[in-house]
Amino acid sequence: MKTSTLICAAGLAAWSILASAPLGALSLNFGEIKDTLSKVKQATSDVPVEEEIETGGMVMTNLLGAAPLVPDEEAQRYVNRVGMWVAQQTERAGLPWRFGIIASDNVNAFAAPGGYVVITRGLFMMLNNEAELAGVLGHEIGHVVARHHLLAMKKDARMGLLGDVVGKAAENKGRDKKKVAAIMDAGTQLYARGLDREDEFAADRMGVVYAARAGYDPYALLDVLTTLDSLKDDEPTIALLTKTHPPFKDRLQLLDLAIEGRLDAFAAQPVLQDRLLAMQLRLQPTQQQQADTKKK
């Protein structure tokens, strides 16, 4: 399934999940986030935004080939609305953000350069409320805002290929299939091994800030990490997540130290449990689907 099938959220930019985001949360930021974005801007100054978006499209196309989108338009619109509202609170609100739920029972979420974010059905069904969803999407949005994947691909010396691919496409000469395949392969390898630990810690900090700005209880992301930490290490559905991310205990500890009570004023913001539950009920497998799964 191609990336064009990801529901485009551009028309949903004005949709407000909440009545309004608290004014205090709109200006909320941590000094380290500003430093991170400044360093990333310098390190990726040679990668234009259009090339970043092109890269993300290739990488996400590859990902969707392995796990297509869940065929439920209403659930997809819902995730786009939540994701778009959180993305509008970031330093890169103008990207063509797209969000989706992919048909995988594994517990995970992924982002690709340029504004592509997906969450697996397995993780979506595990969440307890919309604030937790906003925290998870905020974490992935943080990766995009900070261009973490681009930096990792540059270290892998693959981004040099992209200029040629995009340039030829712009000249209507078609894409070099071998170079496109190399970029897709780089993305596949990156998802298999994961980003640097510091990138994950930074995305956690950014995620709680963006959720707070959007008017959600920012501590909901810590609740998600606590739930994941409670799962057994040999649980197959979290095998890739644990392989590619730092231990949940470490993430919880460092995020708690980074917050240091600075988000307490926003802890009373809504979690909106009912809205998420309604979407989860739509994605519950029918008795026939459960029977078919057992037969397999």
mmCIF file of C-alpha atoms in Angstrom:
data_model
loop_
_atom_site.group_PDB
_atom_site.id
_atom_site.type_symbol
_atom_site.label_atom_id
_atom_site.label_comp_id
_atom_site.label_asym_id
_atom_site.label_seq_id
_atom_site.Cartn_x
_atom_site.Cartn_y
_atom_site.Cartn_z
ATOM 1 C CA MET A 1 0.000 0.000 0.000
ATOM 2 C CA LYS A 2 1.500 3.316 -1.072
ATOM 3 C CA THR A 3 2.079 6.309 1.165
ATOM 4 C CA SER A 4 -0.571 8.233 -0.740
ATOM 5 C CA THR A 5 -3.112 6.048 1.041
ATOM 6 C CA LEU A 6 -2.112 7.560 4.354
ATOM 7 C CA ILE A 7 -4.964 9.913 5.148
ATOM 8 C CA CYS A 8 -3.718 13.428 4.487
ATOM 9 C CA ALA A 9 -4.314 15.627 7.521
ATOM 10 C CA ALA A 10 -3.760 18.962 5.781
ATOM 11 C CA GLY A 11 -7.479 19.700 5.753
ATOM 12 C CA LEU A 12 -7.727 18.957 9.471
ATOM 13 C CA ALA A 13 -5.212 21.555 10.654
ATOM 14 C CA ALA A 14 -7.867 23.750 12.220
ATOM 15 C CA TRP A 15 -9.555 20.883 14.093
ATOM 16 C CA SER A 16 -9.123 21.469 17.813
ATOM 17 C CA ILE A 17 -9.122 18.353 19.982
ATOM 18 C CA LEU A 18 -9.796 20.562 22.972
ATOM 19 C CA ALA A 19 -11.520 23.893 23.379
ATOM 20 C CA SER A 20 -8.123 25.579 23.319
ATOM 21 C CA ALA A 21 -4.580 24.856 24.364
ATOM 22 C CA PRO A 22 -3.611 26.547 27.658
ATOM 23 C CA LEU A 23 -1.557 29.679 27.039
ATOM 24 C CA GLY A 24 1.091 28.524 29.499
ATOM 25 C CA ALA A 25 1.559 25.270 27.624
ATOM 26 C CA LEU A 26 1.972 27.009 24.279
ATOM 27 C CA SER A 27 5.215 28.610 25.428
ATOM 28 C CA LEU A 28 6.410 25.536 27.305
ATOM 29 C CA ASN A 29 9.857 24.323 26.319
ATOM 30 C CA PHE A 30 13.060 22.917 27.743
ATOM 31 C CA GLY A 31 16.423 24.471 26.985
ATOM 32 C CA GLU A 32 17.821 21.133 25.830
ATOM 33 C CA ILE A 33 15.112 20.856 23.152
ATOM 34 C CA LYS A 34 16.119 24.215 21.704
ATOM 35 C CA ASP A 35 19.760 23.119 21.728
ATOM 36 C CA THR A 36 18.879 19.850 20.011
ATOM 37 C CA LEU A 37 16.961 21.558 17.217
ATOM 38 C CA SER A 38 19.745 24.089 16.694
ATOM 39 C CA LYS A 39 22.375 21.358 16.338
ATOM 40 C CA VAL A 40 20.177 19.310 14.012
ATOM 41 C CA LYS A 41 19.535 22.316 11.787
ATOM 42 C CA GLN A 42 23.271 22.812 11.358
ATOM 43 C CA ALA A 43 23.986 19.126 10.782
ATOM 44 C CA THR A 44 21.287 18.718 8.098
ATOM 45 C CA SER A 45 21.473 22.142 6.458
ATOM 46 C CA ASP A 46 22.485 20.465 3.185
ATOM 47 C CA VAL A 47 19.222 18.460 3.021
ATOM 48 C CA PRO A 48 16.340 20.602 1.681
ATOM 49 C CA VAL A 49 12.878 19.971 3.100
ATOM 50 C CA GLU A 50 11.599 18.643 -0.230
ATOM 51 C CA GLU A 51 14.324 15.998 -0.198
ATOM 52 C CA GLU A 52 13.443 15.150 3.393
ATOM 53 C CA ILE A 53 9.796 14.635 2.431
ATOM 54 C CA GLU A 54 10.821 12.581 -0.605
ATOM 55 C CA THR A 55 12.964 10.361 1.585
ATOM 56 C CA GLY A 56 10.133 9.830 4.052
ATOM 57 C CA GLY A 57 7.789 8.848 1.241
ATOM 58 C CA MET A 58 10.186 6.180 0.003
ATOM 59 C CA VAL A 59 10.844 4.819 3.487
ATOM 60 C CA MET A 60 7.162 4.754 4.451
ATOM 61 C CA THR A 61 6.190 3.076 1.170
ATOM 62 C CA ASN A 62 8.588 0.292 2.075
ATOM 63 C CA LEU A 63 7.182 0.033 5.596
ATOM 64 C CA LEU A 64 3.580 -0.095 4.385
ATOM 65 C CA GLY A 65 4.529 -2.880 2.017
ATOM 66 C CA ALA A 66 5.187 -5.042 5.073
ATOM 67 C CA ALA A 67 2.207 -3.854 7.133
ATOM 68 C CA PRO A 68 -0.626 -2.029 5.312
ATOM 69 C CA LEU A 69 -2.987 0.454 6.906
ATOM 70 C CA VAL A 70 -5.931 -0.810 8.933
ATOM 71 C CA PRO A 71 -8.971 -0.617 6.584
ATOM 72 C CA ASP A 72 -11.099 1.590 8.823
ATOM 73 C CA GLU A 73 -11.484 5.154 7.536
ATOM 74 C CA GLU A 74 -13.020 6.529 10.732
ATOM 75 C CA ALA A 75 -10.216 5.191 12.933
ATOM 76 C CA GLN A 76 -7.637 6.556 10.484
ATOM 77 C CA ARG A 77 -9.291 9.984 10.499
ATOM 78 C CA TYR A 78 -9.287 9.943 14.287
ATOM 79 C CA VAL A 79 -5.547 9.251 14.527
ATOM 80 C CA ASN A 80 -4.898 11.938 11.919
ATOM 81 C CA ARG A 81 -6.887 14.475 13.907
ATOM 82 C CA VAL A 82 -5.048 13.756 17.129
ATOM 83 C CA GLY A 83 -1.676 13.634 15.401
ATOM 84 C CA MET A 84 -2.264 16.772 13.365
ATOM 85 C CA TRP A 85 -3.353 18.728 16.438
ATOM 86 C CA VAL A 86 -0.208 17.705 18.318
ATOM 87 C CA ALA A 87 1.974 18.417 15.269
ATOM 88 C CA GLN A 88 0.563 21.934 15.061
ATOM 89 C CA GLN A 89 2.127 22.658 18.461
ATOM 90 C CA THR A 90 5.644 21.949 17.174
ATOM 91 C CA GLU A 91 8.415 23.943 15.575
ATOM 92 C CA ARG A 92 7.642 22.302 12.214
ATOM 93 C CA ALA A 93 3.875 22.636 11.990
ATOM 94 C CA GLY A 94 4.093 23.390 8.265
ATOM 95 C CA LEU A 95 5.220 19.910 7.204
ATOM 96 C CA PRO A 96 2.658 17.820 5.255
ATOM 97 C CA TRP A 97 1.959 15.623 8.279
ATOM 98 C CA ARG A 98 0.287 12.251 7.750
ATOM 99 C CA PHE A 99 -0.678 9.679 10.356
ATOM 100 C CA GLY A 100 -2.030 6.153 10.254
ATOM 101 C CA ILE A 101 -2.690 2.874 12.075
ATOM 102 C CA ILE A 102 -0.958 -0.095 10.464
ATOM 103 C CA ALA A 103 -2.258 -3.659 10.568
ATOM 104 C CA SER A 104 0.309 -5.198 12.871
ATOM 105 C CA ASP A 105 -0.299 -6.777 16.254
ATOM 106 C CA ASN A 106 3.234 -5.924 17.337
ATOM 107 C CA VAL A 107 3.526 -3.060 19.809
ATOM 108 C CA ASN A 108 5.350 -0.189 18.157
ATOM 109 C CA ALA A 109 5.166 3.168 16.395
ATOM 110 C CA PHE A 110 7.298 4.540 13.586
ATOM 111 C CA ALA A 111 8.143 7.882 12.013
ATOM 112 C CA ALA A 112 9.745 8.724 8.688
ATOM 113 C CA PRO A 113 11.314 12.007 7.542
ATOM 114 C CA GLY A 114 9.023 14.746 6.311
ATOM 115 C CA GLY A 115 6.021 14.127 8.558
ATOM 116 C CA TYR A 116 5.015 10.453 8.230
ATOM 117 C CA VAL A 117 3.949 8.761 11.482
ATOM 118 C CA VAL A 118 2.264 5.396 12.022
ATOM 119 C CA ILE A 119 1.249 3.428 15.095
ATOM 120 C CA THR A 120 0.655 -0.317 15.072
ATOM 121 C CA ARG A 121 -2.777 -1.678 15.845
ATOM 122 C CA GLY A 122 -1.149 -3.623 18.696
ATOM 123 C CA LEU A 123 0.025 -0.472 20.464
ATOM 124 C CA PHE A 124 -3.146 1.457 19.630
ATOM 125 C CA MET A 125 -5.298 -1.232 21.278
ATOM 126 C CA MET A 126 -3.074 -1.199 24.370
ATOM 127 C CA LEU A 127 -3.539 2.498 25.120
ATOM 128 C CA ASN A 128 -5.921 3.662 27.840
ATOM 129 C CA ASN A 129 -6.929 7.130 26.632
ATOM 130 C CA GLU A 130 -6.410 9.787 23.987
ATOM 131 C CA ALA A 131 -3.758 11.584 26.044
ATOM 132 C CA GLU A 132 -1.619 8.441 25.861
ATOM 133 C CA LEU A 133 -2.107 8.382 22.095
ATOM 134 C CA ALA A 134 -1.068 12.041 21.939
ATOM 135 C CA GLY A 135 2.061 11.236 23.971
ATOM 136 C CA VAL A 136 3.044 8.337 21.693
ATOM 137 C CA LEU A 137 2.445 10.379 18.542
ATOM 138 C CA GLY A 138 4.254 13.323 20.157
ATOM 139 C CA HIS A 139 7.312 11.115 20.659
ATOM 140 C CA GLU A 140 7.314 10.102 16.986
ATOM 141 C CA ILE A 141 6.629 13.682 15.913
ATOM 142 C CA GLY A 142 9.675 14.674 17.955
ATOM 143 C CA HIS A 143 11.842 12.364 15.830
ATOM 144 C CA VAL A 144 10.597 14.115 12.689
ATOM 145 C CA VAL A 145 10.988 17.614 14.111
ATOM 146 C CA ALA A 146 14.556 16.833 15.163
ATOM 147 C CA ARG A 147 15.315 15.059 11.858
ATOM 148 C CA HIS A 148 16.728 12.095 13.768
ATOM 149 C CA HIS A 149 16.283 9.651 10.881
ATOM 150 C CA LEU A 150 17.970 11.991 8.409
ATOM 151 C CA LEU A 151 20.964 12.332 10.697
ATOM 152 C CA ALA A 152 21.202 8.571 11.070
ATOM 153 C CA MET A 153 20.983 8.063 7.310
ATOM 154 C CA LYS A 154 23.646 10.712 6.727
ATOM 155 C CA LYS A 155 25.956 8.823 9.061
ATOM 156 C CA ASP A 156 25.254 5.788 6.898
ATOM 157 C CA ALA A 157 26.317 7.810 3.831
ATOM 158 C CA ARG A 158 22.986 7.210 2.061
ATOM 159 C CA MET A 159 21.621 10.757 1.875
ATOM 160 C CA GLY A 160 24.026 11.649 -0.930
ATOM 161 C CA LEU A 161 21.937 9.409 -3.163
ATOM 162 C CA LEU A 162 18.763 11.358 -2.529
ATOM 163 C CA GLY A 163 19.784 14.549 -4.320
ATOM 164 C CA ASP A 164 20.296 12.562 -7.519
ATOM 165 C CA VAL A 165 16.963 10.769 -7.176
ATOM 166 C CA VAL A 166 14.954 13.932 -6.481
ATOM 167 C CA GLY A 167 16.820 15.954 -9.104
ATOM 168 C CA LYS A 168 16.118 13.470 -11.881
ATOM 169 C CA ALA A 169 12.470 13.203 -10.867
ATOM 170 C CA ALA A 170 12.157 17.000 -11.026
ATOM 171 C CA GLU A 171 13.636 16.923 -14.547
ATOM 172 C CA ASN A 172 11.104 14.240 -15.560
ATOM 173 C CA LYS A 173 13.938 11.809 -16.243
ATOM 174 C CA GLY A 174 12.554 9.245 -13.846
ATOM 175 C CA ARG A 175 14.136 7.837 -10.719
ATOM 176 C CA ASP A 176 17.205 5.680 -10.621
ATOM 177 C CA LYS A 177 15.721 2.422 -9.350
ATOM 178 C CA LYS A 178 18.981 1.233 -7.815
ATOM 179 C CA LYS A 179 19.407 4.453 -5.836
ATOM 180 C CA VAL A 180 15.777 4.403 -4.706
ATOM 181 C CA ALA A 181 16.265 0.798 -3.568
ATOM 182 C CA ALA A 182 19.400 1.834 -1.651
ATOM 183 C CA ILE A 183 17.491 4.575 0.178
ATOM 184 C CA MET A 184 14.668 2.165 1.041
ATOM 185 C CA ASP A 185 17.219 -0.378 2.237
ATOM 186 C CA ALA A 186 18.822 2.263 4.446
ATOM 187 C CA GLY A 187 15.449 2.970 6.009
ATOM 188 C CA THR A 188 14.764 -0.729 6.570
ATOM 189 C CA GLN A 189 18.119 -1.225 8.252
ATOM 190 C CA LEU A 190 17.555 1.830 10.416
ATOM 191 C CA TYR A 191 14.214 0.546 11.712
ATOM 192 C CA ALA A 192 15.771 -2.850 12.372
ATOM 193 C CA ARG A 193 18.598 -1.476 14.522
ATOM 194 C CA GLY A 194 16.925 1.656 15.914
ATOM 195 C CA LEU A 195 18.066 5.219 16.522
ATOM 196 C CA ASP A 196 20.674 6.322 19.044
ATOM 197 C CA ARG A 197 19.637 6.163 22.683
ATOM 198 C CA GLU A 198 19.976 9.924 23.021
ATOM 199 C CA ASP A 199 17.566 10.416 20.120
ATOM 200 C CA GLU A 200 14.962 8.322 21.936
ATOM 201 C CA PHE A 201 15.447 10.210 25.190
ATOM 202 C CA ALA A 202 15.146 13.539 23.337
ATOM 203 C CA ALA A 203 11.943 12.400 21.590
ATOM 204 C CA ASP A 204 10.451 11.474 24.984
ATOM 205 C CA ARG A 205 11.104 14.997 26.282
ATOM 206 C CA MET A 206 9.699 16.559 23.140
ATOM 207 C CA GLY A 207 6.657 14.302 23.243
ATOM 208 C CA VAL A 208 5.539 15.391 26.707
ATOM 209 C CA VAL A 209 6.074 19.054 25.820
ATOM 210 C CA TYR A 210 4.033 18.776 22.625
ATOM 211 C CA ALA A 211 1.247 16.906 24.437
ATOM 212 C CA ALA A 212 1.142 19.613 27.111
ATOM 213 C CA ARG A 213 1.004 22.340 24.465
ATOM 214 C CA ALA A 214 -1.866 20.488 22.779
ATOM 215 C CA GLY A 215 -3.851 20.557 26.021
ATOM 216 C CA TYR A 216 -3.402 16.941 27.113
ATOM 217 C CA ASP A 217 -2.137 15.514 30.386
ATOM 218 C CA PRO A 218 1.588 15.250 29.520
ATOM 219 C CA TYR A 219 2.178 12.536 32.116
ATOM 220 C CA ALA A 220 0.195 10.135 29.920
ATOM 221 C CA LEU A 221 3.385 9.258 28.021
ATOM 222 C CA LEU A 222 4.956 8.133 31.286
ATOM 223 C CA ASP A 223 1.879 5.949 31.827
ATOM 224 C CA VAL A 224 2.491 4.304 28.445
ATOM 225 C CA LEU A 225 6.126 3.639 29.316
ATOM 226 C CA THR A 226 5.043 2.195 32.676
ATOM 227 C CA THR A 227 2.602 -0.162 30.928
ATOM 228 C CA LEU A 228 5.293 -1.293 28.493
ATOM 229 C CA ASP A 229 7.750 -1.808 31.340
ATOM 230 C CA SER A 230 5.245 -4.146 33.014
ATOM 231 C CA LEU A 231 5.214 -6.536 30.039
ATOM 232 C CA LYS A 232 7.306 -9.687 30.117
ATOM 233 C CA ASP A 233 10.662 -9.442 28.377
ATOM 234 C CA ASP A 234 9.917 -12.519 26.269
ATOM 235 C CA GLU A 235 6.613 -11.117 24.997
ATOM 236 C CA PRO A 236 6.957 -11.536 21.187
ATOM 237 C CA THR A 237 4.836 -8.499 20.318
ATOM 238 C CA ILE A 238 7.376 -6.124 21.886
ATOM 239 C CA ALA A 239 10.520 -7.892 20.655
ATOM 240 C CA LEU A 240 11.397 -5.260 18.020
ATOM 241 C CA LEU A 241 10.487 -2.388 20.332
ATOM 242 C CA THR A 242 12.792 -3.601 23.087
ATOM 243 C CA LYS A 243 15.550 -4.351 20.585
ATOM 244 C CA THR A 244 15.510 -0.877 19.029
ATOM 245 C CA HIS A 245 14.807 1.282 22.103
ATOM 246 C CA PRO A 246 16.496 1.851 25.475
ATOM 247 C CA PRO A 247 15.010 -0.029 28.454
ATOM 248 C CA PHE A 248 11.679 1.423 29.528
ATOM 249 C CA LYS A 249 12.978 1.895 33.085
ATOM 250 C CA ASP A 250 15.806 4.089 31.795
ATOM 251 C CA ARG A 251 13.406 6.152 29.713
ATOM 252 C CA LEU A 252 11.072 6.630 32.665
ATOM 253 C CA GLN A 253 13.891 7.644 34.979
ATOM 254 C CA LEU A 254 15.452 10.145 32.583
ATOM 255 C CA LEU A 255 12.101 11.620 31.562
ATOM 256 C CA ASP A 256 11.120 12.063 35.203
ATOM 257 C CA LEU A 257 14.421 13.844 35.891
ATOM 258 C CA ALA A 258 13.942 16.088 32.854
ATOM 259 C CA ILE A 259 10.440 17.085 33.909
ATOM 260 C CA GLU A 260 11.251 17.657 37.599
ATOM 261 C CA GLY A 261 7.748 18.860 38.385
ATOM 262 C CA ARG A 262 7.761 21.437 35.602
ATOM 263 C CA LEU A 263 4.638 19.913 34.047
ATOM 264 C CA ASP A 264 2.618 19.587 37.248
ATOM 265 C CA ALA A 265 0.519 22.598 36.287
ATOM 266 C CA PHE A 266 -0.680 20.679 33.219
ATOM 267 C CA ALA A 267 -1.370 17.337 34.921
ATOM 268 C CA ALA A 268 -5.068 18.163 35.264
ATOM 269 C CA GLN A 269 -5.493 18.495 31.496
ATOM 270 C CA PRO A 270 -7.879 15.990 29.873
ATOM 271 C CA VAL A 271 -7.110 12.376 28.989
ATOM 272 C CA LEU A 272 -10.319 11.785 26.950
ATOM 273 C CA GLN A 273 -10.737 8.070 27.518
ATOM 274 C CA ASP A 274 -14.121 7.623 25.819
ATOM 275 C CA ARG A 275 -13.012 8.883 22.420
ATOM 276 C CA LEU A 276 -10.141 6.413 22.200
ATOM 277 C CA LEU A 277 -12.321 3.565 23.479
ATOM 278 C CA ALA A 278 -14.859 4.192 20.709
ATOM 279 C CA MET A 279 -12.139 3.766 18.092
ATOM 280 C CA GLN A 280 -10.697 0.679 19.789
ATOM 281 C CA LEU A 281 -14.128 -0.959 19.705
ATOM 282 C CA ARG A 282 -14.199 -0.417 15.941
ATOM 283 C CA LEU A 283 -10.927 -2.312 15.582
ATOM 284 C CA GLN A 284 -11.844 -5.254 17.807
ATOM 285 C CA PRO A 285 -11.703 -8.452 15.728
ATOM 286 C CA THR A 286 -15.015 -10.173 15.106
ATOM 287 C CA GLN A 287 -15.640 -13.713 16.330
ATOM 288 C CA GLN A 288 -15.196 -14.966 12.760
ATOM 289 C CA GLN A 289 -11.834 -13.200 12.415
ATOM 290 C CA GLN A 290 -10.712 -14.661 15.733
ATOM 291 C CA ALA A 291 -11.729 -18.145 14.558
ATOM 292 C CA ASP A 292 -9.867 -17.676 11.255
ATOM 293 C CA THR A 293 -6.756 -16.585 13.159
ATOM 294 C CA LYS A 294 -6.861 -19.714 15.343
ATOM 295 C CA LYS A 295 -7.134 -21.918 12.247
ATOM 296 C CA LYS A 296 -3.939 -20.397 10.885
#
